[in-house]
Structure formats: structure tokens, C-alpha cells
Amino acid sequence: MKFGFSVIIVAFVASLIWKSSEAAIGAPNTFGSPPPSGICRGNKRGLKPADGTQIANGFCSSQLFGEIPSSSKMVSTRILFPQNGGFVKSNQNFTAQVKSVNLNTGFFSDAATDYYDLPQQLGANGAINGHNHIVIQSLGGPTDVPDPTVFAFFKGLNDPADGSGVLNQVVGTANKPGLSPGVYRMCTMTSSFTHQPLIMPIAQRGPQDDCVNFFVK
């Protein structure tokens, strides 16, 4: 009985990966989450099984890692603007610029309904299908650690990169332009299609993300 259930799970996930491996930006996920695994069925913390939504008080995912690239296709990211230690004018919109290598950009699911519910997938070129995010946080003292729930700006970069491989994002709006004066940190969060952190093939490597500290005056 246990063997039969395992076969069903493996077949289900294999079918899911095959059918959705070339999913485009914003494409709906019609495959659903896999049935709860043993660790999720038996967890003693009362965690709900993942259902594609963002459950703020925690949940248990039975999703598999999926397709993992070769070491020659690992993702690396650089923030081009703002520059580390650089200056930006206060209360004026500016364009943040990010560039990644070995990332097929433009693969971005609806995070309200398709969150962590597909395994990582590779494109035909062997690189991960995914997208990036930028998050900007105000910094306090030199040893203060920012609260991860508080940020001055957050945006998923869901469009494909431009011809130079650069992702551009305007920071600020017409109603609330730019950032107020202060010291800030901007980081990237590179993700696969349904927003999970990227899975790499080896442990000793450079990071897939970048951070810069900058001043707003």
C-alpha cells in the first residue's frame, strides 16, 4: 500500500514538471499542490499543508526541489544601481538596475495563489526559469539588523530582462516619489517560477543574490 502511494506521488510530480516546464510569465498553475508527504501529515506543530497561498503563520510543503542546474549554470546577480556607498536624491524616483547570469527571466507566478507550489524548473538552455525581486530597507545603527517584515520598497521583477540582460525597476510613484533621507540597504531575492529560493547543485559557490548599502539625501 505504501509502495503504491509513493508511485502515485512520483508519477504526479513527474507529470507536473513535464507539463509546466515551459510555463510563461503569469501563467496559471492548473496542477495544484502534491498530496501531503509523511513529514507534513505527521508534523506535531499543527502546520497546515501548503495550498499555493502565503500562510503567514507557517505551513508544511510537500513540494520536491525539482530540476537543479549544473555548476556551469549557477545563478549570480549584481546590483548595478544604486551603487554600494552611492547617493540618491531624496523624494525623487530613480531606476534600480539588476543583472543576473544563468537565469531565464520573465517566469513569475501569481504569488497570491501559486506560491511555492511547483518544483524548480530549467529551460531548454539548462538555466533556471525564474525572476528576481528587489527589497529596500531603512538601516538604523551600524550593527542593527533590519526587521524582515519592514521595508521601504518591495517589487517583484516579473518582466523579461532587456537586451543587455538588465532588469529595470522605478523606485517610487507619482504620489510617493522616491525615498526619504536616510541610509538604506537594497537586496535582490532571486527565485524560481513560484517564488521559492533557488536550489543550486553544489555548496561551495558564490551567492545568487546581491546587496548594497546607499545614502539618500
Coordinates of C-alpha atoms in Angstrom, one line a residue:
M1 CA 0.0 0.0 0.0
K2 CA 2.8 2.4 0.9
F3 CA 4.7 1.5 -2.2
G4 CA 1.6 2.2 -4.4
F5 CA 1.1 5.6 -2.8
S6 CA 4.8 6.5 -3.4
V7 CA 4.5 5.5 -7.1
I8 CA 1.4 7.7 -7.4
I9 CA 3.2 10.7 -5.9
V10 CA 6.3 10.3 -8.1
A11 CA 4.1 10.0 -11.2
F12 CA 2.1 13.0 -10.2
V13 CA 5.2 15.2 -9.7
A14 CA 6.9 14.0 -12.9
S15 CA 3.8 14.8 -14.9
L16 CA 3.5 18.2 -13.2
I17 CA 7.2 19.1 -14.1
W18 CA 6.8 17.9 -17.6
K19 CA 3.6 19.8 -18.4
S20 CA 4.7 23.1 -16.8
S21 CA 8.4 23.2 -17.5
E22 CA 7.9 26.0 -20.1
A23 CA 5.3 28.0 -18.2
A24 CA 5.4 31.6 -19.2
I25 CA 5.1 34.8 -17.1
G26 CA 1.8 34.9 -15.2
A27 CA 0.7 31.5 -16.5
P28 CA -1.9 29.9 -14.2
N29 CA -0.9 26.8 -12.4
T30 CA -3.6 24.2 -13.1
F31 CA -1.8 21.3 -11.5
G32 CA -2.2 22.0 -7.8
S33 CA 0.0 21.1 -4.9
P34 CA 1.0 17.5 -4.3
P35 CA -0.7 15.5 -1.5
P36 CA 0.9 16.0 1.9
S37 CA 4.0 13.9 2.4
G38 CA 4.7 11.9 5.5
I39 CA 6.5 14.7 7.3
C40 CA 3.6 17.1 6.6
R41 CA 0.9 14.5 7.5
G42 CA 2.6 13.7 10.8
N43 CA 4.0 17.1 11.9
K44 CA 3.4 17.8 15.6
R45 CA 3.2 21.6 15.2
G46 CA -0.2 21.6 13.6
L47 CA 1.1 23.2 10.4
K48 CA -1.4 23.4 7.5
P49 CA -0.3 21.8 4.3
A50 CA 0.8 24.2 1.5
D51 CA -2.1 25.2 -0.8
G52 CA -0.4 27.8 -3.1
T53 CA -1.3 30.8 -0.8
Q54 CA 1.0 32.7 1.5
I55 CA 0.2 31.4 5.0
A56 CA 1.9 33.9 7.4
N57 CA 1.8 31.7 10.5
G58 CA 3.7 28.9 8.8
F59 CA 2.9 25.8 6.7
C60 CA 4.3 22.5 5.6
S61 CA 5.3 22.0 2.0
S62 CA 5.5 18.5 0.3
Q63 CA 7.0 20.0 -2.8
L64 CA 10.1 18.5 -4.3
F65 CA 13.2 20.5 -5.2
G66 CA 12.7 19.7 -8.9
E67 CA 15.3 20.4 -11.6
I68 CA 18.7 21.5 -10.4
P69 CA 21.2 23.1 -12.9
S70 CA 24.8 22.1 -13.5
S71 CA 27.5 24.1 -11.8
S72 CA 28.2 25.8 -15.1
K73 CA 24.6 27.2 -15.0
M74 CA 24.5 28.6 -11.4
V75 CA 22.9 32.0 -11.0
S76 CA 24.9 35.1 -10.0
T77 CA 23.5 38.6 -9.6
R78 CA 24.8 42.1 -9.4
I79 CA 23.0 45.3 -8.4
L80 CA 24.2 47.9 -11.0
F81 CA 22.3 50.9 -9.4
P82 CA 22.3 52.2 -6.8
Q83 CA 26.0 51.5 -6.2
N84 CA 27.3 50.4 -2.9
G85 CA 28.1 53.5 -0.9
G86 CA 26.5 55.7 -3.5
F87 CA 24.0 58.6 -3.2
V88 CA 20.4 59.0 -4.4
K89 CA 18.4 62.2 -4.3
S90 CA 15.6 62.2 -1.7
N91 CA 11.9 62.2 -2.7
Q92 CA 12.7 61.6 -6.3
N93 CA 12.0 58.5 -8.3
F94 CA 15.0 56.6 -9.5
T95 CA 15.6 53.4 -11.5
A96 CA 17.1 50.4 -9.8
Q97 CA 19.1 48.1 -12.1
V98 CA 19.8 44.4 -11.6
K99 CA 21.6 41.9 -13.8
S100 CA 21.7 38.2 -13.4
V101 CA 23.5 35.5 -15.3
N102 CA 22.2 32.0 -15.9
L103 CA 18.6 33.0 -15.2
N104 CA 15.7 32.7 -17.7
T105 CA 13.8 35.8 -16.6
G106 CA 10.1 36.5 -17.0
F107 CA 8.9 33.4 -15.3
F108 CA 6.7 34.8 -12.5
S109 CA 3.6 33.2 -11.0
D110 CA 0.7 34.9 -9.1
A111 CA 2.1 34.9 -5.5
A112 CA -1.4 35.1 -4.1
T113 CA -2.5 31.7 -5.5
D114 CA 0.7 30.0 -6.9
Y115 CA 3.2 30.3 -4.1
Y116 CA 5.8 27.5 -3.6
D117 CA 3.5 25.1 -5.4
L118 CA 5.7 24.0 -8.3
P119 CA 9.2 22.5 -8.2
Q120 CA 12.1 24.4 -9.7
Q121 CA 12.3 24.1 -13.5
L122 CA 15.0 24.6 -16.1
G123 CA 14.6 26.0 -19.6
A124 CA 15.9 24.3 -22.7
N125 CA 19.3 26.1 -22.2
G126 CA 19.8 24.4 -18.8
A127 CA 19.3 27.6 -16.8
I128 CA 16.6 28.1 -14.1
N129 CA 13.3 29.6 -15.2
G130 CA 12.6 32.4 -12.7
H131 CA 12.6 36.0 -11.8
N132 CA 14.1 38.5 -9.3
H133 CA 12.8 40.8 -6.6
I134 CA 14.3 43.9 -5.0
V135 CA 13.7 45.0 -1.4
I136 CA 14.9 48.3 0.1
Q137 CA 15.1 48.7 3.9
S138 CA 16.0 51.6 6.1
L139 CA 19.0 50.9 8.2
G140 CA 19.4 52.0 11.8
G141 CA 22.8 51.9 13.7
P142 CA 25.8 50.2 12.2
T143 CA 25.1 46.9 14.0
D144 CA 21.3 46.9 13.9
V145 CA 19.7 44.1 11.9
P146 CA 16.7 45.1 9.8
D147 CA 13.3 43.7 10.7
P148 CA 12.4 41.4 7.7
T149 CA 8.7 42.4 7.9
V150 CA 9.5 46.1 7.5
F151 CA 10.7 47.6 4.2
A152 CA 10.6 51.0 2.3
F153 CA 10.1 49.4 -1.1
F154 CA 9.5 45.9 -2.5
K155 CA 8.8 44.8 -6.0
G156 CA 8.9 41.5 -8.0
L157 CA 10.8 42.0 -11.3
N158 CA 8.4 39.9 -13.3
D159 CA 9.3 41.1 -16.9
P160 CA 12.0 39.5 -19.0
A161 CA 15.3 41.3 -18.8
D162 CA 16.3 43.8 -21.6
G163 CA 18.7 43.0 -24.4
S164 CA 21.6 43.6 -22.1
G165 CA 20.3 41.2 -19.5
V166 CA 19.3 44.1 -17.2
L167 CA 16.2 44.3 -15.1
N168 CA 15.0 47.9 -14.5
Q169 CA 12.6 49.0 -11.8
V170 CA 11.4 52.5 -10.9
V171 CA 11.5 53.1 -7.2
G172 CA 8.7 55.4 -6.1
T173 CA 5.4 56.5 -7.5
A174 CA 3.8 59.8 -8.6
N175 CA 2.0 60.0 -5.2
K176 CA 5.0 58.9 -3.1
P177 CA 8.2 59.7 -5.1
G178 CA 11.5 58.0 -4.2
L179 CA 12.7 57.6 -0.7
S180 CA 13.0 59.9 2.3
P181 CA 16.5 60.9 3.5
G182 CA 18.4 58.2 5.3
V183 CA 20.7 55.1 5.0
Y184 CA 19.2 52.1 3.1
R185 CA 20.1 48.6 2.1
M186 CA 18.8 47.2 -1.2
C187 CA 19.0 43.4 -1.8
T188 CA 17.9 41.1 -4.5
M189 CA 15.9 37.9 -3.9
T190 CA 16.2 35.6 -6.9
S191 CA 13.5 33.0 -7.2
S192 CA 12.2 30.3 -9.5
F193 CA 8.8 30.4 -11.1
T194 CA 6.6 30.1 -7.9
H195 CA 8.9 32.3 -5.8
Q196 CA 10.9 29.7 -3.9
P197 CA 14.7 30.4 -3.3
L198 CA 16.9 28.9 -6.0
I199 CA 18.4 25.5 -5.5
M200 CA 22.0 25.1 -6.6
P201 CA 24.0 21.9 -7.3
I202 CA 27.0 22.5 -5.0
A203 CA 27.5 24.0 -1.6
Q204 CA 30.8 25.9 -2.2
R205 CA 29.8 28.7 -4.5
G206 CA 29.2 32.4 -4.8
P207 CA 25.7 33.6 -3.8
Q208 CA 22.9 34.0 -6.2
D209 CA 21.9 37.4 -4.7
D210 CA 23.5 40.8 -4.1
C211 CA 23.1 43.7 -1.5
V212 CA 24.2 47.3 -1.5
N213 CA 24.1 50.0 1.2
F214 CA 23.4 53.5 -0.1
F215 CA 22.5 57.0 1.1
V216 CA 19.5 59.1 0.3
K217 CA 20.0 62.9 0.7

